[in-house]
């Protein structure tokens, strides 16, 4: 059995850890509320705008051509993985890294030079380097502080690569924020735009829009903006999921520390009672001699 001093030191250590995890939980909760408001304001707008443009591309205006919807044989691909810069957020990063590894293995037949990896966040960037793959830049700042200006520039870079036929496909892998306790690992194709995923309005019917000057001009000018907005929405989505995962992880750590404190306190009291009993027995035994 551990000595009273050892148990007391362990109690103090766990108590200090509990204070840290509790504080980290409150910080993550505050950041989550801010991130949740950002994605809550942006996501419906992005979805509705995507639905409007998809209706033009897939409806009566199917003859409208755009370089962003061109499907071709995949000879070169770009993969964008979204993670965090720091840890202590449960399985948030490990699930993305695991899925990314599967994707890279699936594209191994193309050759490493034909697979461009864009890691958004330090954790996935470190993992990609450990895998032996080359990264196409450092985007740690963008993961920590989502900014539309930086995200728009990054989206334009991906779009330019696709239009110039330097890549034939662009894929995203990230954690989608569904609720505080649920983050869904998501893999989706960014480019080319999938015309089969036509967005409908709330009634479930396609809307016949009146457009000036023409649907063709609208698609030409608005589709790039929608694609840039899509990247920003995914970044906000991943950011909210990160804070939610960290808050849940810190709550679990705090609960575990509290349970351990109770067990250590019981053990400390038992050891203390045993020490007192031994002293009394020694005193009684000495007085009887």
JSON list of N, CA and C in Angstrom, two decimals, residues 163-219:
[
{"chain": "A", "resi": 163, "resn": "UNK", "atom": "N", "xyz": [-8.79, 24.25, -63.72]},
{"chain": "A", "resi": 163, "resn": "UNK", "atom": "CA", "xyz": [-9.09, 24.82, -65.03]},
{"chain": "A", "resi": 163, "resn": "UNK", "atom": "C", "xyz": [-7.91, 24.64, -65.98]},
{"chain": "A", "resi": 164, "resn": "UNK", "atom": "N", "xyz": [-6.69, 24.77, -65.46]},
{"chain": "A", "resi": 164, "resn": "UNK", "atom": "CA", "xyz": [-5.49, 24.59, -66.27]},
{"chain": "A", "resi": 164, "resn": "UNK", "atom": "C", "xyz": [-5.18, 23.13, -66.54]},
{"chain": "A", "resi": 165, "resn": "UNK", "atom": "N", "xyz": [-6.04, 22.23, -66.03]},
{"chain": "A", "resi": 165, "resn": "UNK", "atom": "CA", "xyz": [-5.89, 20.78, -66.18]},
{"chain": "A", "resi": 165, "resn": "UNK", "atom": "C", "xyz": [-4.59, 20.25, -65.57]},
{"chain": "A", "resi": 166, "resn": "UNK", "atom": "N", "xyz": [-4.10, 20.96, -64.55]},
{"chain": "A", "resi": 166, "resn": "UNK", "atom": "CA", "xyz": [-2.95, 20.47, -63.80]},
{"chain": "A", "resi": 166, "resn": "UNK", "atom": "C", "xyz": [-3.38, 19.44, -62.77]},
{"chain": "A", "resi": 167, "resn": "UNK", "atom": "N", "xyz": [-4.66, 19.49, -62.37]},
{"chain": "A", "resi": 167, "resn": "UNK", "atom": "CA", "xyz": [-5.27, 18.43, -61.57]},
{"chain": "A", "resi": 167, "resn": "UNK", "atom": "C", "xyz": [-6.62, 18.11, -62.20]},
{"chain": "A", "resi": 168, "resn": "UNK", "atom": "N", "xyz": [-7.03, 16.87, -62.08]},
{"chain": "A", "resi": 168, "resn": "UNK", "atom": "CA", "xyz": [-8.30, 16.44, -62.67]},
{"chain": "A", "resi": 168, "resn": "UNK", "atom": "C", "xyz": [-9.41, 16.27, -61.63]},
{"chain": "A", "resi": 169, "resn": "UNK", "atom": "N", "xyz": [-9.02, 16.35, -60.35]},
{"chain": "A", "resi": 169, "resn": "UNK", "atom": "CA", "xyz": [-10.01, 16.17, -59.28]},
{"chain": "A", "resi": 169, "resn": "UNK", "atom": "C", "xyz": [-9.47, 16.80, -58.00]},
{"chain": "A", "resi": 170, "resn": "UNK", "atom": "N", "xyz": [-10.38, 17.41, -57.24]},
{"chain": "A", "resi": 170, "resn": "UNK", "atom": "CA", "xyz": [-10.02, 17.98, -55.94]},
{"chain": "A", "resi": 170, "resn": "UNK", "atom": "C", "xyz": [-10.97, 17.41, -54.90]},
{"chain": "A", "resi": 171, "resn": "UNK", "atom": "N", "xyz": [-10.41, 16.79, -53.86]},
{"chain": "A", "resi": 171, "resn": "UNK", "atom": "CA", "xyz": [-11.23, 16.17, -52.82]},
{"chain": "A", "resi": 171, "resn": "UNK", "atom": "C", "xyz": [-10.94, 16.78, -51.46]},
{"chain": "A", "resi": 172, "resn": "UNK", "atom": "N", "xyz": [-11.98, 16.84, -50.62]},
{"chain": "A", "resi": 172, "resn": "UNK", "atom": "CA", "xyz": [-11.88, 17.34, -49.25]},
{"chain": "A", "resi": 172, "resn": "UNK", "atom": "C", "xyz": [-12.12, 16.20, -48.28]},
{"chain": "A", "resi": 173, "resn": "UNK", "atom": "N", "xyz": [-11.44, 16.23, -47.15]},
{"chain": "A", "resi": 173, "resn": "UNK", "atom": "CA", "xyz": [-11.75, 15.35, -46.03]},
{"chain": "A", "resi": 173, "resn": "UNK", "atom": "C", "xyz": [-11.68, 16.19, -44.76]},
{"chain": "A", "resi": 174, "resn": "UNK", "atom": "N", "xyz": [-12.78, 16.16, -44.00]},
{"chain": "A", "resi": 174, "resn": "UNK", "atom": "CA", "xyz": [-12.87, 17.01, -42.80]},
{"chain": "A", "resi": 174, "resn": "UNK", "atom": "C", "xyz": [-13.95, 16.47, -41.88]},
{"chain": "A", "resi": 175, "resn": "UNK", "atom": "N", "xyz": [-14.02, 17.03, -40.69]},
{"chain": "A", "resi": 175, "resn": "UNK", "atom": "CA", "xyz": [-15.06, 16.68, -39.73]},
{"chain": "A", "resi": 175, "resn": "UNK", "atom": "C", "xyz": [-16.20, 17.70, -39.83]},
{"chain": "A", "resi": 176, "resn": "UNK", "atom": "N", "xyz": [-17.39, 17.19, -40.12]},
{"chain": "A", "resi": 176, "resn": "UNK", "atom": "CA", "xyz": [-18.57, 18.05, -40.22]},
{"chain": "A", "resi": 176, "resn": "UNK", "atom": "C", "xyz": [-19.20, 18.21, -38.84]},
{"chain": "A", "resi": 177, "resn": "UNK", "atom": "N", "xyz": [-19.48, 19.44, -38.46]},
{"chain": "A", "resi": 177, "resn": "UNK", "atom": "CA", "xyz": [-20.09, 19.73, -37.16]},
{"chain": "A", "resi": 177, "resn": "UNK", "atom": "C", "xyz": [-21.61, 19.52, -37.27]},
{"chain": "A", "resi": 178, "resn": "UNK", "atom": "N", "xyz": [-22.08, 18.42, -36.68]},
{"chain": "A", "resi": 178, "resn": "UNK", "atom": "CA", "xyz": [-23.52, 18.16, -36.67]},
{"chain": "A", "resi": 178, "resn": "UNK", "atom": "C", "xyz": [-24.15, 18.66, -35.38]},
{"chain": "A", "resi": 179, "resn": "UNK", "atom": "N", "xyz": [-23.49, 18.43, -34.28]},
{"chain": "A", "resi": 179, "resn": "UNK", "atom": "CA", "xyz": [-23.94, 18.93, -32.98]},
{"chain": "A", "resi": 179, "resn": "UNK", "atom": "C", "xyz": [-22.74, 18.96, -32.05]},
{"chain": "A", "resi": 180, "resn": "UNK", "atom": "N", "xyz": [-22.94, 19.43, -30.84]},
{"chain": "A", "resi": 180, "resn": "UNK", "atom": "CA", "xyz": [-21.83, 19.53, -29.90]},
{"chain": "A", "resi": 180, "resn": "UNK", "atom": "C", "xyz": [-21.20, 18.17, -29.62]},
{"chain": "A", "resi": 181, "resn": "UNK", "atom": "N", "xyz": [-22.00, 17.13, -29.59]},
{"chain": "A", "resi": 181, "resn": "UNK", "atom": "CA", "xyz": [-21.49, 15.80, -29.27]},
{"chain": "A", "resi": 181, "resn": "UNK", "atom": "C", "xyz": [-21.25, 14.92, -30.49]},
{"chain": "A", "resi": 182, "resn": "UNK", "atom": "N", "xyz": [-21.59, 15.41, -31.68]},
{"chain": "A", "resi": 182, "resn": "UNK", "atom": "CA", "xyz": [-21.46, 14.58, -32.89]},
{"chain": "A", "resi": 182, "resn": "UNK", "atom": "C", "xyz": [-20.71, 15.35, -33.97]},
{"chain": "A", "resi": 183, "resn": "UNK", "atom": "N", "xyz": [-19.56, 14.79, -34.37]},
{"chain": "A", "resi": 183, "resn": "UNK", "atom": "CA", "xyz": [-18.80, 15.31, -35.51]},
{"chain": "A", "resi": 183, "resn": "UNK", "atom": "C", "xyz": [-18.66, 14.18, -36.53]},
{"chain": "A", "resi": 184, "resn": "UNK", "atom": "N", "xyz": [-19.08, 14.45, -37.75]},
{"chain": "A", "resi": 184, "resn": "UNK", "atom": "CA", "xyz": [-19.15, 13.41, -38.77]},
{"chain": "A", "resi": 184, "resn": "UNK", "atom": "C", "xyz": [-17.98, 13.56, -39.75]},
{"chain": "A", "resi": 185, "resn": "UNK", "atom": "N", "xyz": [-17.19, 12.50, -39.88]},
{"chain": "A", "resi": 185, "resn": "UNK", "atom": "CA", "xyz": [-16.10, 12.50, -40.85]},
{"chain": "A", "resi": 185, "resn": "UNK", "atom": "C", "xyz": [-16.70, 12.54, -42.25]},
{"chain": "A", "resi": 186, "resn": "UNK", "atom": "N", "xyz": [-16.27, 13.51, -43.06]},
{"chain": "A", "resi": 186, "resn": "UNK", "atom": "CA", "xyz": [-16.86, 13.73, -44.38]},
{"chain": "A", "resi": 186, "resn": "UNK", "atom": "C", "xyz": [-15.77, 13.76, -45.45]},
{"chain": "A", "resi": 187, "resn": "UNK", "atom": "N", "xyz": [-16.02, 13.03, -46.53]},
{"chain": "A", "resi": 187, "resn": "UNK", "atom": "CA", "xyz": [-15.16, 13.06, -47.71]},
{"chain": "A", "resi": 187, "resn": "UNK", "atom": "C", "xyz": [-16.02, 13.44, -48.90]},
{"chain": "A", "resi": 188, "resn": "UNK", "atom": "N", "xyz": [-15.66, 14.51, -49.58]},
{"chain": "A", "resi": 188, "resn": "UNK", "atom": "CA", "xyz": [-16.47, 14.96, -50.70]},
{"chain": "A", "resi": 188, "resn": "UNK", "atom": "C", "xyz": [-15.60, 15.54, -51.81]},
{"chain": "A", "resi": 189, "resn": "UNK", "atom": "N", "xyz": [-16.16, 15.54, -53.00]},
{"chain": "A", "resi": 189, "resn": "UNK", "atom": "CA", "xyz": [-15.45, 16.07, -54.17]},
{"chain": "A", "resi": 189, "resn": "UNK", "atom": "C", "xyz": [-15.76, 17.55, -54.33]},
{"chain": "A", "resi": 190, "resn": "UNK", "atom": "N", "xyz": [-14.73, 18.35, -54.35]},
{"chain": "A", "resi": 190, "resn": "UNK", "atom": "CA", "xyz": [-14.88, 19.80, -54.55]},
{"chain": "A", "resi": 190, "resn": "UNK", "atom": "C", "xyz": [-14.96, 20.15, -56.03]},
{"chain": "A", "resi": 191, "resn": "UNK", "atom": "N", "xyz": [-14.07, 19.60, -56.80]},
{"chain": "A", "resi": 191, "resn": "UNK", "atom": "CA", "xyz": [-14.05, 19.78, -58.25]},
{"chain": "A", "resi": 191, "resn": "UNK", "atom": "C", "xyz": [-13.77, 18.43, -58.90]},
{"chain": "A", "resi": 192, "resn": "UNK", "atom": "N", "xyz": [-14.46, 18.11, -60.00]},
{"chain": "A", "resi": 192, "resn": "UNK", "atom": "CA", "xyz": [-15.49, 18.92, -60.67]},
{"chain": "A", "resi": 192, "resn": "UNK", "atom": "C", "xyz": [-16.80, 18.96, -59.90]},
{"chain": "A", "resi": 193, "resn": "UNK", "atom": "N", "xyz": [-17.60, 19.99, -60.17]},
{"chain": "A", "resi": 193, "resn": "UNK", "atom": "CA", "xyz": [-18.89, 20.12, -59.52]},
{"chain": "A", "resi": 193, "resn": "UNK", "atom": "C", "xyz": [-19.80, 18.98, -59.96]},
{"chain": "A", "resi": 194, "resn": "UNK", "atom": "N", "xyz": [-20.42, 18.30, -58.99]},
{"chain": "A", "resi": 194, "resn": "UNK", "atom": "CA", "xyz": [-21.30, 17.17, -59.29]},
{"chain": "A", "resi": 194, "resn": "UNK", "atom": "C", "xyz": [-22.71, 17.69, -59.58]},
{"chain": "A", "resi": 195, "resn": "UNK", "atom": "N", "xyz": [-23.13, 17.59, -60.82]},
{"chain": "A", "resi": 195, "resn": "UNK", "atom": "CA", "xyz": [-24.45, 18.10, -61.22]},
{"chain": "A", "resi": 195, "resn": "UNK", "atom": "C", "xyz": [-25.59, 17.23, -60.71]},
{"chain": "A", "resi": 196, "resn": "UNK", "atom": "N", "xyz": [-25.29, 16.01, -60.27]},
{"chain": "A", "resi": 196, "resn": "UNK", "atom": "CA", "xyz": [-26.35, 15.13, -59.80]},
{"chain": "A", "resi": 196, "resn": "UNK", "atom": "C", "xyz": [-26.86, 15.55, -58.42]},
{"chain": "A", "resi": 197, "resn": "UNK", "atom": "N", "xyz": [-26.03, 16.29, -57.71]},
{"chain": "A", "resi": 197, "resn": "UNK", "atom": "CA", "xyz": [-26.43, 16.76, -56.38]},
{"chain": "A", "resi": 197, "resn": "UNK", "atom": "C", "xyz": [-27.12, 18.12, -56.51]},
{"chain": "A", "resi": 198, "resn": "UNK", "atom": "N", "xyz": [-28.28, 18.10, -57.11]},
{"chain": "A", "resi": 198, "resn": "UNK", "atom": "CA", "xyz": [-29.03, 19.34, -57.32]},
{"chain": "A", "resi": 198, "resn": "UNK", "atom": "C", "xyz": [-29.77, 19.70, -56.04]},
{"chain": "A", "resi": 199, "resn": "UNK", "atom": "N", "xyz": [-29.56, 20.92, -55.60]},
{"chain": "A", "resi": 199, "resn": "UNK", "atom": "CA", "xyz": [-30.22, 21.37, -54.38]},
{"chain": "A", "resi": 199, "resn": "UNK", "atom": "C", "xyz": [-31.63, 21.87, -54.71]},
{"chain": "A", "resi": 200, "resn": "UNK", "atom": "N", "xyz": [-32.60, 21.49, -53.90]},
{"chain": "A", "resi": 200, "resn": "UNK", "atom": "CA", "xyz": [-33.98, 21.94, -54.05]},
{"chain": "A", "resi": 200, "resn": "UNK", "atom": "C", "xyz": [-34.32, 22.90, -52.92]},
{"chain": "A", "resi": 201, "resn": "UNK", "atom": "N", "xyz": [-35.40, 23.65, -53.09]},
{"chain": "A", "resi": 201, "resn": "UNK", "atom": "CA", "xyz": [-35.83, 24.54, -52.01]},
{"chain": "A", "resi": 201, "resn": "UNK", "atom": "C", "xyz": [-36.58, 23.74, -50.96]},
{"chain": "A", "resi": 202, "resn": "UNK", "atom": "N", "xyz": [-37.07, 24.38, -49.95]},
{"chain": "A", "resi": 202, "resn": "UNK", "atom": "CA", "xyz": [-37.68, 23.69, -48.81]},
{"chain": "A", "resi": 202, "resn": "UNK", "atom": "C", "xyz": [-38.90, 22.87, -49.21]},
{"chain": "A", "resi": 203, "resn": "UNK", "atom": "N", "xyz": [-39.60, 23.28, -50.28]},
{"chain": "A", "resi": 203, "resn": "UNK", "atom": "CA", "xyz": [-40.80, 22.56, -50.70]},
{"chain": "A", "resi": 203, "resn": "UNK", "atom": "C", "xyz": [-40.48, 21.28, -51.44]},
{"chain": "A", "resi": 204, "resn": "UNK", "atom": "N", "xyz": [-39.23, 21.14, -51.87]},
{"chain": "A", "resi": 204, "resn": "UNK", "atom": "CA", "xyz": [-38.82, 19.94, -52.58]},
{"chain": "A", "resi": 204, "resn": "UNK", "atom": "C", "xyz": [-38.97, 20.07, -54.09]},
{"chain": "A", "resi": 205, "resn": "UNK", "atom": "N", "xyz": [-39.36, 21.25, -54.59]},
{"chain": "A", "resi": 205, "resn": "UNK", "atom": "CA", "xyz": [-39.52, 21.45, -56.02]},
{"chain": "A", "resi": 205, "resn": "UNK", "atom": "C", "xyz": [-38.43, 22.40, -56.53]},
{"chain": "A", "resi": 206, "resn": "UNK", "atom": "N", "xyz": [-37.98, 22.16, -57.75]},
{"chain": "A", "resi": 206, "resn": "UNK", "atom": "CA", "xyz": [-37.04, 23.06, -58.36]},
{"chain": "A", "resi": 206, "resn": "UNK", "atom": "C", "xyz": [-37.74, 24.39, -58.68]},
{"chain": "A", "resi": 207, "resn": "UNK", "atom": "N", "xyz": [-37.00, 25.48, -58.52]},
{"chain": "A", "resi": 207, "resn": "UNK", "atom": "CA", "xyz": [-37.57, 26.81, -58.72]},
{"chain": "A", "resi": 207, "resn": "UNK", "atom": "C", "xyz": [-37.18, 27.33, -60.10]},
{"chain": "A", "resi": 208, "resn": "UNK", "atom": "N", "xyz": [-38.18, 27.91, -60.80]},
{"chain": "A", "resi": 208, "resn": "UNK", "atom": "CA", "xyz": [-37.93, 28.49, -62.12]},
{"chain": "A", "resi": 208, "resn": "UNK", "atom": "C", "xyz": [-37.57, 29.96, -61.93]},
{"chain": "A", "resi": 209, "resn": "UNK", "atom": "N", "xyz": [-36.27, 30.28, -61.97]},
{"chain": "A", "resi": 209, "resn": "UNK", "atom": "CA", "xyz": [-35.82, 31.64, -61.71]},
{"chain": "A", "resi": 209, "resn": "UNK", "atom": "C", "xyz": [-35.86, 32.49, -62.97]},
{"chain": "A", "resi": 210, "resn": "UNK", "atom": "N", "xyz": [-36.13, 33.76, -62.81]},
{"chain": "A", "resi": 210, "resn": "UNK", "atom": "CA", "xyz": [-36.03, 34.74, -63.89]},
{"chain": "A", "resi": 210, "resn": "UNK", "atom": "C", "xyz": [-34.69, 35.46, -63.72]},
{"chain": "A", "resi": 211, "resn": "UNK", "atom": "N", "xyz": [-33.85, 35.39, -64.74]},
{"chain": "A", "resi": 211, "resn": "UNK", "atom": "CA", "xyz": [-32.48, 35.86, -64.61]},
{"chain": "A", "resi": 211, "resn": "UNK", "atom": "C", "xyz": [-32.19, 36.97, -65.62]},
{"chain": "A", "resi": 212, "resn": "UNK", "atom": "N", "xyz": [-31.50, 37.99, -65.17]},
{"chain": "A", "resi": 212, "resn": "UNK", "atom": "CA", "xyz": [-31.00, 39.05, -66.04]},
{"chain": "A", "resi": 212, "resn": "UNK", "atom": "C", "xyz": [-29.49, 39.16, -65.85]},
{"chain": "A", "resi": 213, "resn": "UNK", "atom": "N", "xyz": [-28.69, 39.24, -66.91]},
{"chain": "A", "resi": 213, "resn": "UNK", "atom": "CA", "xyz": [-29.10, 39.27, -68.32]},
{"chain": "A", "resi": 213, "resn": "UNK", "atom": "C", "xyz": [-29.39, 37.87, -68.89]},
{"chain": "A", "resi": 214, "resn": "UNK", "atom": "N", "xyz": [-28.71, 36.82, -68.34]},
{"chain": "A", "resi": 214, "resn": "UNK", "atom": "CA", "xyz": [-28.96, 35.47, -68.85]},
{"chain": "A", "resi": 214, "resn": "UNK", "atom": "C", "xyz": [-28.40, 34.46, -67.85]},
{"chain": "A", "resi": 215, "resn": "UNK", "atom": "N", "xyz": [-28.94, 33.24, -67.86]},
{"chain": "A", "resi": 215, "resn": "UNK", "atom": "CA", "xyz": [-28.39, 32.21, -66.98]},
{"chain": "A", "resi": 215, "resn": "UNK", "atom": "C", "xyz": [-26.91, 31.95, -67.23]},
{"chain": "A", "resi": 216, "resn": "UNK", "atom": "N", "xyz": [-26.51, 32.03, -68.48]},
{"chain": "A", "resi": 216, "resn": "UNK", "atom": "CA", "xyz": [-25.11, 31.77, -68.81]},
{"chain": "A", "resi": 216, "resn": "UNK", "atom": "C", "xyz": [-24.19, 32.76, -68.13]},
{"chain": "A", "resi": 217, "resn": "UNK", "atom": "N", "xyz": [-24.54, 34.04, -68.17]},
{"chain": "A", "resi": 217, "resn": "UNK", "atom": "CA", "xyz": [-23.72, 35.06, -67.55]},
{"chain": "A", "resi": 217, "resn": "UNK", "atom": "C", "xyz": [-23.72, 34.91, -66.03]},
{"chain": "A", "resi": 218, "resn": "UNK", "atom": "N", "xyz": [-24.88, 34.53, -65.49]},
{"chain": "A", "resi": 218, "resn": "UNK", "atom": "CA", "xyz": [-24.98, 34.34, -64.05]},
{"chain": "A", "resi": 218, "resn": "UNK", "atom": "C", "xyz": [-24.05, 33.23, -63.58]},
{"chain": "A", "resi": 219, "resn": "UNK", "atom": "N", "xyz": [-24.12, 32.09, -64.27]},
{"chain": "A", "resi": 219, "resn": "UNK", "atom": "CA", "xyz": [-23.29, 30.95, -63.89]},
{"chain": "A", "resi": 219, "resn": "UNK", "atom": "C", "xyz": [-21.81, 31.30, -64.03]}
]
